[in-house]
Short mmCIF file of C-alpha atoms in Angstrom, two decimals:
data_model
loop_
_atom_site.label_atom_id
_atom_site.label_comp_id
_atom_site.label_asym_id
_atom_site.label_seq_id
_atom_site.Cartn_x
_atom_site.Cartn_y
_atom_site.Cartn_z
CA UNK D 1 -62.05 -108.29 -26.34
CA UNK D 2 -64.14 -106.52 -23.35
CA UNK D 3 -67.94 -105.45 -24.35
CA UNK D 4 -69.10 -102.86 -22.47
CA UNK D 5 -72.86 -102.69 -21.60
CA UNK D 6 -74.38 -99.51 -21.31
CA UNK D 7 -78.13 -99.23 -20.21
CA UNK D 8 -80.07 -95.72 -20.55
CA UNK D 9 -83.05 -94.37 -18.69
CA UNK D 10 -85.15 -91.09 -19.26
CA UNK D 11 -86.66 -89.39 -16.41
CA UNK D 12 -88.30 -86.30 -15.46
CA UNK D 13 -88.77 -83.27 -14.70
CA UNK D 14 -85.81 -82.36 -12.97
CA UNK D 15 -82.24 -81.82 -15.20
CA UNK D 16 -79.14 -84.45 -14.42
CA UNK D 17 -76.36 -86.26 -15.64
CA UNK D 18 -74.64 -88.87 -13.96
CA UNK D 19 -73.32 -92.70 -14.28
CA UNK D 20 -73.49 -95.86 -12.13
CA UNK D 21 -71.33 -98.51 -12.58
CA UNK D 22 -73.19 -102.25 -11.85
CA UNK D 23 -70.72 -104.08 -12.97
CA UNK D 24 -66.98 -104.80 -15.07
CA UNK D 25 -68.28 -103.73 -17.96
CA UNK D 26 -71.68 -102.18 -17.65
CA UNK D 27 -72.60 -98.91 -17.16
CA UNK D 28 -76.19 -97.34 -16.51
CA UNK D 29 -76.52 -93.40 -17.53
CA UNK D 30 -79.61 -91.58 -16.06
CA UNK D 31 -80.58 -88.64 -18.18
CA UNK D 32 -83.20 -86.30 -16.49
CA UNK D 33 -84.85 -83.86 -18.77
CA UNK D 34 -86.19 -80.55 -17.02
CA UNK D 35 -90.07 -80.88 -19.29
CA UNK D 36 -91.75 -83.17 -20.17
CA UNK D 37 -90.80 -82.40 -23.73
CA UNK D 38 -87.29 -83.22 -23.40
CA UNK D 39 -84.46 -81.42 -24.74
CA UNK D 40 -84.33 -83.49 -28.27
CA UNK D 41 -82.37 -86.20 -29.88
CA UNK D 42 -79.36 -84.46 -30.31
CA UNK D 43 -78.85 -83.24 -26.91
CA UNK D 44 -79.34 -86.67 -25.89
CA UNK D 45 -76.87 -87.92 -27.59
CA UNK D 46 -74.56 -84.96 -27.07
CA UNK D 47 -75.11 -85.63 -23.35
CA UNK D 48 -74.10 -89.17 -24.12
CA UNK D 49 -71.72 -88.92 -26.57
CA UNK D 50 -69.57 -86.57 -23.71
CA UNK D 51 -70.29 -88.69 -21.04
CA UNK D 52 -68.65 -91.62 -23.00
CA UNK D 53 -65.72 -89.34 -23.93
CA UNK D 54 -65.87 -88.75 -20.21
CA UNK D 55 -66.13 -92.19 -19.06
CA UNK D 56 -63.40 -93.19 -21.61
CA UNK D 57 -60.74 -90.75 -20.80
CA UNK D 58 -60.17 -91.33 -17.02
CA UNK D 59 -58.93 -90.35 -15.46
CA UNK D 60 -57.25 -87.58 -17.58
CA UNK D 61 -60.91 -85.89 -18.36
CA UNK D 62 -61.12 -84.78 -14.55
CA UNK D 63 -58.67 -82.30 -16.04
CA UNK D 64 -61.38 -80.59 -18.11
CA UNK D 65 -64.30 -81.69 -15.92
CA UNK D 66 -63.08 -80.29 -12.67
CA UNK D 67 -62.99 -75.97 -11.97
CA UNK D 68 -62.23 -73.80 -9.41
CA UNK D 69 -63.43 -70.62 -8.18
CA UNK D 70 -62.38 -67.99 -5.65
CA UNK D 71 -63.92 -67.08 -2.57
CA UNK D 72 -65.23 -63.84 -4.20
CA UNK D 73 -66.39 -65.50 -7.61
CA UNK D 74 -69.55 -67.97 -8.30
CA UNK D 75 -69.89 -69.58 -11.79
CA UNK D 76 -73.34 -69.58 -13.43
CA UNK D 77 -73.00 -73.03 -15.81
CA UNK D 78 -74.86 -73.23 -18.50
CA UNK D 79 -75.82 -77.50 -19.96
CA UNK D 80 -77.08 -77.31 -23.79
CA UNK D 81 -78.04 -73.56 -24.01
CA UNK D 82 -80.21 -74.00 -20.56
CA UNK D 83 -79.18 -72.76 -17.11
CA UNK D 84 -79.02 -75.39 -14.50
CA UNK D 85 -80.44 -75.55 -11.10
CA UNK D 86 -79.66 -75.13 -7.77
CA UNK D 87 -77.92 -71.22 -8.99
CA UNK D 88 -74.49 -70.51 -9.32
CA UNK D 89 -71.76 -72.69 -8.03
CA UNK D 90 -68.79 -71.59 -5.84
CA UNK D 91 -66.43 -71.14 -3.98
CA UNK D 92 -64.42 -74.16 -4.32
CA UNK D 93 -64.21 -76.63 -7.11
CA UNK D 94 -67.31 -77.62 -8.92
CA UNK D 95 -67.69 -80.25 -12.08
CA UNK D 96 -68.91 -79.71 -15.61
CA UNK D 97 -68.63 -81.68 -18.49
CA UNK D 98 -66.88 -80.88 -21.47
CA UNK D 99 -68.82 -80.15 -25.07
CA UNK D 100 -71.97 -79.77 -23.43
CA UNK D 101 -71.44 -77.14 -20.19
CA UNK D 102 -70.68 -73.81 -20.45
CA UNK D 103 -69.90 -71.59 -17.45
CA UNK D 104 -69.18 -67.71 -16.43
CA UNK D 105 -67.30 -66.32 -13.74
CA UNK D 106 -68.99 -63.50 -11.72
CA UNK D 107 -67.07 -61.24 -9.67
CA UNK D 108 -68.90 -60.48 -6.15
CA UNK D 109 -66.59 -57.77 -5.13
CA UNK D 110 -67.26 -54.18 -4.72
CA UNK D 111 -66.54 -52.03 -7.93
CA UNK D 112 -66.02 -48.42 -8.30
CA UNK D 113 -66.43 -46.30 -11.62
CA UNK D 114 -66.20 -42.40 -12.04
CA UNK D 115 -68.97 -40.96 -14.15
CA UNK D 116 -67.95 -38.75 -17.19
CA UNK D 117 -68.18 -35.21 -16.43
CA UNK D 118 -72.11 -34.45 -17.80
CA UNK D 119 -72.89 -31.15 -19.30
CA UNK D 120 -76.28 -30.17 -17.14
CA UNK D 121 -79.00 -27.22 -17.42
CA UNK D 122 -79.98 -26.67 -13.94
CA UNK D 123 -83.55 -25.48 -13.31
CA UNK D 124 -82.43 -21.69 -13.29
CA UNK D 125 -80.84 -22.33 -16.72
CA UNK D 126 -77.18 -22.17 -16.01
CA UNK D 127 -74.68 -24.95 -17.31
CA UNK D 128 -72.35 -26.91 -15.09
CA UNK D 129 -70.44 -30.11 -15.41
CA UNK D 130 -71.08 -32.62 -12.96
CA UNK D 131 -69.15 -35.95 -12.22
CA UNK D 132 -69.14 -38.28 -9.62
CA UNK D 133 -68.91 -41.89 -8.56
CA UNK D 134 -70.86 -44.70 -8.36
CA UNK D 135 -70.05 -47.65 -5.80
CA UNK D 136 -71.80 -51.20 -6.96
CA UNK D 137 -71.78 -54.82 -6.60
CA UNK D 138 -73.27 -58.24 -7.98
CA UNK D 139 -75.81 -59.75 -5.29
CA UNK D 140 -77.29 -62.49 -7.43
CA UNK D 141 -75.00 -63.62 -10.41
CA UNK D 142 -77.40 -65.86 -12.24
CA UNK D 143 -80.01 -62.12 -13.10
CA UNK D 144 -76.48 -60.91 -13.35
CA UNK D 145 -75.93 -63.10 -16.63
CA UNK D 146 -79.51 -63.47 -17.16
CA UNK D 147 -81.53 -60.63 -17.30
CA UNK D 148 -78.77 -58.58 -19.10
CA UNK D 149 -75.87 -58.24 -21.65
CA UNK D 150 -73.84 -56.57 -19.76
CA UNK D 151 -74.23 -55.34 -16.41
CA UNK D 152 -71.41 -53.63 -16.30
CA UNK D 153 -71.55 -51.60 -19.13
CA UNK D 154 -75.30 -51.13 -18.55
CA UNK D 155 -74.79 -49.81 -15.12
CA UNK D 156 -72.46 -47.22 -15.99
CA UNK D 157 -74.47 -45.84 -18.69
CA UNK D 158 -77.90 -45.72 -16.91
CA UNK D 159 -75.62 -44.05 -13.56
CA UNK D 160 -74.86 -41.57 -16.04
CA UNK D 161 -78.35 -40.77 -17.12
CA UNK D 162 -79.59 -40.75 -13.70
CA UNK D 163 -76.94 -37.97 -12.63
CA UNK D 164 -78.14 -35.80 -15.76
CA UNK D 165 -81.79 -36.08 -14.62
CA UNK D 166 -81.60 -35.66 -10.90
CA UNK D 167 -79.23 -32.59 -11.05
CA UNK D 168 -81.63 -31.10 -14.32
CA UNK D 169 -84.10 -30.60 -11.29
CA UNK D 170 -82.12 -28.70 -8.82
CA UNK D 171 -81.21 -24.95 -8.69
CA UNK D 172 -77.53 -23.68 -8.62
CA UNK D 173 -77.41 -23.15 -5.00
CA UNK D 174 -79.19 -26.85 -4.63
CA UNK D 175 -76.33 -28.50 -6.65
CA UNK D 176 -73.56 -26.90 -4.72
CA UNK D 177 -74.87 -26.91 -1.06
CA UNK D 178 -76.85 -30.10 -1.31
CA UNK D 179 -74.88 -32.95 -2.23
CA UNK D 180 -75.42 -35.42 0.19
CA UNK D 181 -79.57 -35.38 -0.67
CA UNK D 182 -78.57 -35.62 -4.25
CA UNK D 183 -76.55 -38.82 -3.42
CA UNK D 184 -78.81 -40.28 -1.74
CA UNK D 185 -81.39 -39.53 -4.44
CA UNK D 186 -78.96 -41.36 -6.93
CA UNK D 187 -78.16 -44.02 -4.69
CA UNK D 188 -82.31 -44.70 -4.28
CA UNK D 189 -82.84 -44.10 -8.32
CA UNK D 190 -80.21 -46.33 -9.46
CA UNK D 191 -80.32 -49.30 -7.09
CA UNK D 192 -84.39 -49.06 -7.94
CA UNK D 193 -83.17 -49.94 -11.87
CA UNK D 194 -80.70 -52.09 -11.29
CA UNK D 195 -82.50 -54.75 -8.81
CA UNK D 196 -83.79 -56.91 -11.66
CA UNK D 197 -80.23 -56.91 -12.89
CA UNK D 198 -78.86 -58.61 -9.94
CA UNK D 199 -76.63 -55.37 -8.86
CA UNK D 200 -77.04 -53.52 -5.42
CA UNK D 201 -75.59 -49.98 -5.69
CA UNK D 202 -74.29 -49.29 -2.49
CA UNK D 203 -72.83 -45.47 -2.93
CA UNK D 204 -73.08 -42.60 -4.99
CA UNK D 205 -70.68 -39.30 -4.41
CA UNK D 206 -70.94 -36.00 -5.87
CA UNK D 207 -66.95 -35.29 -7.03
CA UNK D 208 -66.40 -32.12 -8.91
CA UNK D 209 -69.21 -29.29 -10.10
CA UNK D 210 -66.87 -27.15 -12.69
CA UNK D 211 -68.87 -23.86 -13.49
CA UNK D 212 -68.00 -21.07 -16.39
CA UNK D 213 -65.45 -19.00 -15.97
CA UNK D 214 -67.53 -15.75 -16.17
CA UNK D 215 -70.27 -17.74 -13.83
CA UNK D 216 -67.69 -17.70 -11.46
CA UNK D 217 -66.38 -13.92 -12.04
CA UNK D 218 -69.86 -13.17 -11.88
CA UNK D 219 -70.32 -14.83 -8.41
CA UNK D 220 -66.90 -13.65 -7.09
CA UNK D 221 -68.25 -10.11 -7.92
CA UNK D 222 -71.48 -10.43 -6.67
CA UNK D 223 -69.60 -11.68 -2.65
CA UNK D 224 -66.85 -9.00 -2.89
CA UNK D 225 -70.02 -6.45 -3.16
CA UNK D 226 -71.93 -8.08 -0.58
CA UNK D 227 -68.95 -8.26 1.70
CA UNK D 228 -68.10 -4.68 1.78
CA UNK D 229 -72.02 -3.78 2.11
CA UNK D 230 -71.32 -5.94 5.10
CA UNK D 231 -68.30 -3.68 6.18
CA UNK D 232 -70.25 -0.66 5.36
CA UNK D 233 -73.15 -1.35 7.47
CA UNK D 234 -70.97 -2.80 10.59
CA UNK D 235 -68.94 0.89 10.41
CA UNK D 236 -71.73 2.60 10.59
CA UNK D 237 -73.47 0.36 13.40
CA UNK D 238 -70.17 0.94 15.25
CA UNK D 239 -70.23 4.88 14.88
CA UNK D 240 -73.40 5.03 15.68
CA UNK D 241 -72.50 3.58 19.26
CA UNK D 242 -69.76 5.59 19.69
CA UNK D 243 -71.72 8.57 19.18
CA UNK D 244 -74.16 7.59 22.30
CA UNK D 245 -71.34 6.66 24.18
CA UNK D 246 -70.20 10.16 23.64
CA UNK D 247 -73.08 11.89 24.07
CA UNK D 248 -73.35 10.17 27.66
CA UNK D 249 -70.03 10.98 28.80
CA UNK D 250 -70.53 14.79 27.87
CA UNK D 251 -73.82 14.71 29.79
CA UNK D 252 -71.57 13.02 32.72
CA UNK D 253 -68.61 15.54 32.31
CA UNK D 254 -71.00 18.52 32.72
CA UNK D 255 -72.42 17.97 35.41
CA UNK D 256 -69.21 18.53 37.24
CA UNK D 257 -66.43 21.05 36.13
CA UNK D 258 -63.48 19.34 38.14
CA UNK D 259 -64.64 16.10 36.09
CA UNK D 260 -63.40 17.73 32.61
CA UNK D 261 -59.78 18.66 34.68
CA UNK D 262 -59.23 15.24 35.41
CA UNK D 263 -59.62 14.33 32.34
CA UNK D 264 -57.31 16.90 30.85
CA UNK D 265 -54.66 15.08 33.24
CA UNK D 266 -55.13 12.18 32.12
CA UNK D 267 -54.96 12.84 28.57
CA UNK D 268 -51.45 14.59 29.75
CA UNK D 269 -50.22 11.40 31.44
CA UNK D 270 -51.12 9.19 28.12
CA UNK D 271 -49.14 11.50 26.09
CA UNK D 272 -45.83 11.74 28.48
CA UNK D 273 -46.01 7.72 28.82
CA UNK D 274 -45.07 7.68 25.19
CA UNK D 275 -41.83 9.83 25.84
CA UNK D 276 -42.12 12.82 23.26
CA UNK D 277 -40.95 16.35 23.57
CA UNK D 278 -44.19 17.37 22.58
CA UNK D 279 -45.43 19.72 25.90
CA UNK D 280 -49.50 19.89 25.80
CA UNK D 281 -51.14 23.01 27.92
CA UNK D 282 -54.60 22.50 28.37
CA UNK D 283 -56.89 25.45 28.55
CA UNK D 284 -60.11 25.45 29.28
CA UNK D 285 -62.98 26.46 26.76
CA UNK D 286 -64.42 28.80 29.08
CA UNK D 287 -62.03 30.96 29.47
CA UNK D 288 -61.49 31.22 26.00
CA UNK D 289 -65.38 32.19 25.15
CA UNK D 290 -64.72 34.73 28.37
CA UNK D 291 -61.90 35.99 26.37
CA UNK D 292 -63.70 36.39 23.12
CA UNK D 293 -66.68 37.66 24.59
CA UNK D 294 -64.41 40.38 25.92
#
């Protein structure tokens, strides 16, 4: 029967796990502890209880010891409750061993989310709803896991809040001919809050603003009046030319009689060119004031 030697050393401050083999039947584990204090008595021998189990089951363990993550994924391991160094792991295949590692995937892709429609008071006290959405990814995975529950969930909810208070600022006419400067004011507002989460916010864009249905009568109304005001005074500014143009012709026409018959004759010639029986005569005005004077 085979005895099997195993010798143990305890070093610090740095956190490790791994076995040398010296010889048939001897094995040396090296535990490194990341204080001074040490972890405690039962993670040690929870670190070498697995190890054993490790050790014991080859080659069939490398089925639980051995993961592998995509291209666009890092895992943030976790040994006995504390998070190891040297930050997440990935892409590829990374070890951990069973009982005492823990690890969670984080997605590094870009994610999109619409924002509910938000029921705003704008600064001249009218009510619209507002959505929009909110383009985000995970820069560092371990504050990802770290610094908060759920990043995810937290990142929707505080874009949410952020649209409410930026748009609570603006006017009417801001929130509908500004949206680009209220993006961008999002886009600065939210990837301020988010840093410490791990999360860049990359782009925020304005969607839908639904007003009232009487707002939106109301405004109708108020450009059909200022569109025929429009009309009204562009008539006027047109008769008003006309008028001069007239007034200089007459001045032009008087000065010479034979300039009023040529027009006559070309009135005539406009009217025959749009072949009607109607016959035209003209007669001059002053020989009809000669006849009523008589």
């Amino acid at each position: 029967m085979k005895k099997v030697c195993v010798v143990f050393h305890l070093r610090a401050p740095c956190m490790e796990y791994h076995t040398t083999r010296k010889s048939s039947s001897c094995y040396e584990l090296h535990v490194m502890f990341p204080n001074p204090e040490g972890p405690g008595c039962c993670a040690i021998i929870l670190t070498i209880v697995s190890y054993l189990l490790i050790v014991a089951t080859f080659p069939f363990s490398l089925c639980m010891c051995i993961k592998v993550v995509q291209e666009y994924e890092r895992a943030v391991i976790f040994r006995l409750g504390r998070l190891l160094k040297g930050g997440a792991k990935g892409p590829g295949i990374f070890f951990v061993v069973p009982c005492i590692d823990s690890y969670r995937k984080v997605d590094l892709r870009t994610v999109s989310f619409d924002v509910p429609p938000q029921e705003i008071l704008s600064r001249d006290h009218v009510t619209v709803a507002v959505d929009a959405v909110v383009y985000y990814r995970v820069h560092d995975p371990v504050m990802a896991e770290n610094n908060v529950e759920d990043y995810s969930h937290s990142t929707r909810l505080l874009a949410a809040t952020t649209l409410r208070n930026v748009l609570g600022t603006k006017n009417l006419a801001e929130i509908l001919s500004e949206r680009e400067s209220i993006s961008h004011n999002m886009q600065s507002s939210l990837d301020e809050a988010t840093d410490p989460w791990g999360v860049k916010v990359e782009r925020v864009e304005i969607k839908d603003v639904r007003l009232p249905v009487q707002l939106q009568r109301a405004m109708a109304a108020e450009a059909e009046a200022a569109r025929e005001a429009r009309a009204k005074v562009i008539a006027a500014e047109g008769e008003q030319r006309a008028s001069r143009a007239l007034k200089e012709a007459a001045e032009v026409i008087s000065e010479s009689p034979a300039a009023l018959q040529l027009r006559y004759l070309q009135t005539l010639s406009q009217i025959s060119a749009e072949k009607n029986s109607t016959i035209i005569f003209p007669l001059p005005i002053d020989i009809i004031n000669n006849i009523v004077s008589k």
